[in-house]
XYZ file of C-alpha atoms in Angstrom:
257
model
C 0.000 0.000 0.000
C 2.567 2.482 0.056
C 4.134 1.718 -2.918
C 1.159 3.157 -4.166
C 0.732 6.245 -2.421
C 1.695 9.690 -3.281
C 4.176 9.916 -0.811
C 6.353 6.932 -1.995
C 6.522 8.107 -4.890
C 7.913 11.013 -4.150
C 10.458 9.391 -2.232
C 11.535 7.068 -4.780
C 11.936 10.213 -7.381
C 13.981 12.105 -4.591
C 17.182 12.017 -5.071
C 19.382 9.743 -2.394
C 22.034 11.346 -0.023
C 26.190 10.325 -0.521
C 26.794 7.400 1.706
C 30.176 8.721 2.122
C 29.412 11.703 4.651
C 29.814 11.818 8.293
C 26.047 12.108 8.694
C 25.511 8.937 6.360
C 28.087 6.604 8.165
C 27.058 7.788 11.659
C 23.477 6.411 10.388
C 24.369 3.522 8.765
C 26.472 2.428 11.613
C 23.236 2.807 14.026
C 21.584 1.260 11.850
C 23.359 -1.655 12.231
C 24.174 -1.632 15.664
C 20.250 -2.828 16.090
C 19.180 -4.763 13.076
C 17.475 -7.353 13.054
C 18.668 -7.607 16.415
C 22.070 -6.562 18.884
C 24.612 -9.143 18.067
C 24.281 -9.831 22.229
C 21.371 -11.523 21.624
C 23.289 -14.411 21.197
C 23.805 -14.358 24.886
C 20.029 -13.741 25.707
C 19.043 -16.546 23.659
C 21.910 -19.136 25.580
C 20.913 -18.085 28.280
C 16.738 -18.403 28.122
C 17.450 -21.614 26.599
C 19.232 -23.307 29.291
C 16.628 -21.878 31.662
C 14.089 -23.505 29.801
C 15.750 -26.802 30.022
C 16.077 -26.660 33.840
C 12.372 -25.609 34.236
C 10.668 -28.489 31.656
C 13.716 -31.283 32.458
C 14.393 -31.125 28.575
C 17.358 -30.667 27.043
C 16.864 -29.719 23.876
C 19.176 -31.053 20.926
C 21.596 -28.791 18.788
C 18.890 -28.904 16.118
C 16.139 -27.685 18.498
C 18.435 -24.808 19.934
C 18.802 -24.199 16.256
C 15.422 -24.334 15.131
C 14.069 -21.887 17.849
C 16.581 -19.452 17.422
C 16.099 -19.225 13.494
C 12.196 -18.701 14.103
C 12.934 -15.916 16.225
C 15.807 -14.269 13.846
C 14.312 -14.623 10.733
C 11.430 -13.124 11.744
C 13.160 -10.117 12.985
C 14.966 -9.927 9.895
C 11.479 -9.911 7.787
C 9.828 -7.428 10.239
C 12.794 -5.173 10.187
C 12.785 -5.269 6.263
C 9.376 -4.556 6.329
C 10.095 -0.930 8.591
C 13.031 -0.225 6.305
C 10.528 -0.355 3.537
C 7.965 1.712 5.160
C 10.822 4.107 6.102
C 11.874 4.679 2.834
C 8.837 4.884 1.521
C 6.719 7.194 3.756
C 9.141 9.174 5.926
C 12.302 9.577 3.163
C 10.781 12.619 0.688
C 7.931 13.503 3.090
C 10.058 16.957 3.713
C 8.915 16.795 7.696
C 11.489 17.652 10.250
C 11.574 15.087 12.612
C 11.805 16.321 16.332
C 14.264 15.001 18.766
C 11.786 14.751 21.431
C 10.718 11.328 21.675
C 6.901 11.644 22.156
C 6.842 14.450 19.492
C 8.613 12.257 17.399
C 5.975 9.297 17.851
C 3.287 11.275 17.196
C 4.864 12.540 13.901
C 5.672 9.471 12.582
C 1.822 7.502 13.544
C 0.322 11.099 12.030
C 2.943 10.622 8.879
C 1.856 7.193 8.177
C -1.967 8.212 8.514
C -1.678 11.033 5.825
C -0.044 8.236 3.460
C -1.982 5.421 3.732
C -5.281 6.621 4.962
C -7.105 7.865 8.712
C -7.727 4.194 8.936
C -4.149 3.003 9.673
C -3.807 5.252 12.012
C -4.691 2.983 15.146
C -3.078 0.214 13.311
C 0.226 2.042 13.257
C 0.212 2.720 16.643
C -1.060 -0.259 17.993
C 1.843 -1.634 15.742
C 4.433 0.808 17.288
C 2.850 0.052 20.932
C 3.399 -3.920 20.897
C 7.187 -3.292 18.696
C 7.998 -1.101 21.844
C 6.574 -3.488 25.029
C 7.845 -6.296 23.295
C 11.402 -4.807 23.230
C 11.006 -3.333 26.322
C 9.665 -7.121 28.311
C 12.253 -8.659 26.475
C 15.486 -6.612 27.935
C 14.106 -6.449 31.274
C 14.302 -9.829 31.832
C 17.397 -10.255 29.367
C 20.016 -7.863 31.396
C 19.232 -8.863 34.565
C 19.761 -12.708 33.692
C 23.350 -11.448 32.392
C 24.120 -10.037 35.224
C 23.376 -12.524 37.375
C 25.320 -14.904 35.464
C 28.135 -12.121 35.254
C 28.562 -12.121 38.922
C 28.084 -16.031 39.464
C 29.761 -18.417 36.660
C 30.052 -21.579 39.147
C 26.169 -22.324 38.219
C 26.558 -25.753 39.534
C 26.387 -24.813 43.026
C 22.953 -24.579 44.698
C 23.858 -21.639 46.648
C 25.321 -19.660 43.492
C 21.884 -20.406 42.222
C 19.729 -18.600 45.107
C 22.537 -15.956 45.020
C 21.769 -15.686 41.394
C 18.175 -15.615 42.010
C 18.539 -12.523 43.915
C 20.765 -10.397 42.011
C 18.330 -11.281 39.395
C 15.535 -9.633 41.276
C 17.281 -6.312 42.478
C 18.486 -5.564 38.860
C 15.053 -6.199 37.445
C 14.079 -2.957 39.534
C 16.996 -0.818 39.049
C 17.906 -1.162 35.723
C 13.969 -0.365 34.677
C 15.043 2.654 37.124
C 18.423 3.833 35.386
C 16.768 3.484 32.012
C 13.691 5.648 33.216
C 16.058 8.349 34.815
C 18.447 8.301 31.548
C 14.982 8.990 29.398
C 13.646 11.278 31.541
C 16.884 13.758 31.693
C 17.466 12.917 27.645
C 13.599 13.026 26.670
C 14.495 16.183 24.160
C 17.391 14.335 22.554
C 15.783 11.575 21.618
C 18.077 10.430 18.283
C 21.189 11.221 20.368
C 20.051 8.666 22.637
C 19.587 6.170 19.565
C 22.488 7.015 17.798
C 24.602 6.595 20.941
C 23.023 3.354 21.948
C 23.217 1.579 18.523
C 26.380 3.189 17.896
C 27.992 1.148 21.016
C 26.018 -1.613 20.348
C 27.809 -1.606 17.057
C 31.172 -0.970 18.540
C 30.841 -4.047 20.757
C 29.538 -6.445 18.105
C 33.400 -7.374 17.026
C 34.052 -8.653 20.192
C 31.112 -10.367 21.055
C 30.976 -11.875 17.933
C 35.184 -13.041 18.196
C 33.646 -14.312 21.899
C 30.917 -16.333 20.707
C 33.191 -17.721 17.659
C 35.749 -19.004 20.371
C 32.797 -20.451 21.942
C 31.245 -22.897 19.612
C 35.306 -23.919 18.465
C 36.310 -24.068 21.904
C 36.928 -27.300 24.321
C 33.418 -26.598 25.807
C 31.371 -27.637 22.567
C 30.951 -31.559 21.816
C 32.763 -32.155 18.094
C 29.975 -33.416 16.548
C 28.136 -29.901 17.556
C 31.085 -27.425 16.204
C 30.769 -25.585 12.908
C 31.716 -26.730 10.434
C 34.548 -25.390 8.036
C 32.689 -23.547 5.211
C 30.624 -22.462 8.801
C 34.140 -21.271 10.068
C 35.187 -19.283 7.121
C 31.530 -17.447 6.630
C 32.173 -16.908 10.235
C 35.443 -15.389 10.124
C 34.411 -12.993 7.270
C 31.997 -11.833 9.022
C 33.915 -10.980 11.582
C 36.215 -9.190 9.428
C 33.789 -6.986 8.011
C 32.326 -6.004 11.342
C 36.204 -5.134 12.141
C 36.649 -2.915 9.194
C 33.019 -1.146 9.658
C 34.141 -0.499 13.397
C 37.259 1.093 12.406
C 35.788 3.116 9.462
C 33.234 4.413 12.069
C 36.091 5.268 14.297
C 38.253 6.954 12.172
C 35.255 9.177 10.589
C 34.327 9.841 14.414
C 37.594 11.044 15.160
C 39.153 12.459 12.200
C 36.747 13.865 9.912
């Protein structure tokens, strides 16, 4: 539908930015830092899986682990194609000026959406933007705190590391809800700052969480039969290398230009 609309196709006749600007890279880098998902994720996923297995007495095969962490990433990957798409199509061209205030700026972009595709998407988009939002948000505040607790006690084997774990657990799921609300509150009217700063380290990190979870799976701690591959190995390492040279592109632009 908004391929069709007036609006895209002003976008698509508009003419694109240079990639190679400060602006651009800064952007593109952010961009990355968060899509589909933060490389960390990785982590999340390890560790809801293993407390899966200890609440249903399952443990789930290398093809299972597999299975339900592809349902969950390719689906990101679709759903984040599909806001690219309506990004490029509806907000690129539109000739607004976005505000760095963040409810200003969700109000703009449900309103934006509303004069492209019709008054009758607008409680669709916002429902939409609602449930992308509290999904993130549940998600996190039960991801960081589980890190954390795991952070502070690695010997999980130990029943009293795992009542000690329980209760970190439950003091970071109240402050960190608190830090985040008292960094929004004093940074509500610089709203892409905070984005650009948050996916921009998130970004910055991914090299060496990714060179972490490589070690990982290759490491003495993963059965043979369950390690990648080579083909696996040298996608992986690639990878890896490219995230390495996009960090230190962003770096030097950051510092020197």
């Amino acid at each position: 539908m908004a391929f069709g609309a007036g609006t895209a196709t002003k976008a698509l006749n508009t003419p694109s930015p240079s990639l190679w600007t400060t602006a651009s890279i800064g952007f593109i880098i952010a961009f990355m830092g968060w899509m589909p998902i933060p490389i960390d994720a990785s982590v999340w996923h390890s560790i809801w899986t293993k407390e899966k297995s200890k609440q249903t007495h399952h443990k789930p095969s290398i093809k299972e682990v597999f299975t339900d962490f592809n349902i969950g990433y390719l689906s990101a990957c679709f759903i984040g194609l599909l806001f690219l798409i309506l990004g490029a199509l509806v907000m690129f061209g539109s000739s607004t000026s976005f505000s760095p205030n963040s409810v200003e700026f969700s109000s703009q972009l449900v309103a934006l959406y509303g004069k492209t595709l019709g008054a009758w998407s607008t409680p669709i988009i916002s429902i939409a933007a609602f449930i992308t939002l509290l999904s993130t948000t549940l998600t996190v505040t039960d991801a960081f705190p589980r890190v954390i607790s795991e952070l502070l006690n690695p010997e999980e084997s130990l029943v009293q590391n795992e009542k000690k774990k329980w209760k970190e657990y439950k003091i970071s799921i109240f402050v960190i809800p608190l830090v985040s609300l008292g960094i929004l509150f004093f940074l509500s009217g610089s709203f892409m700052f905070l984005i650009d700063f948050a996916t921009g380290l998130s970004f910055l990190s991914a090299p060496f969480l990714a060179y972490f979870n490589y070690r990982l799976v290759i490491g003495p701690h993963m059965r043979e039969d369950d390690k990648p591959g080579k083909r696996y190995r040298t996608f992986s390492l690639i990878c890896l290398g490219l995230l390495s040279i996009f960090t230190l592109v962003y770096l030097y632009y950051i510092l020197f230009l």
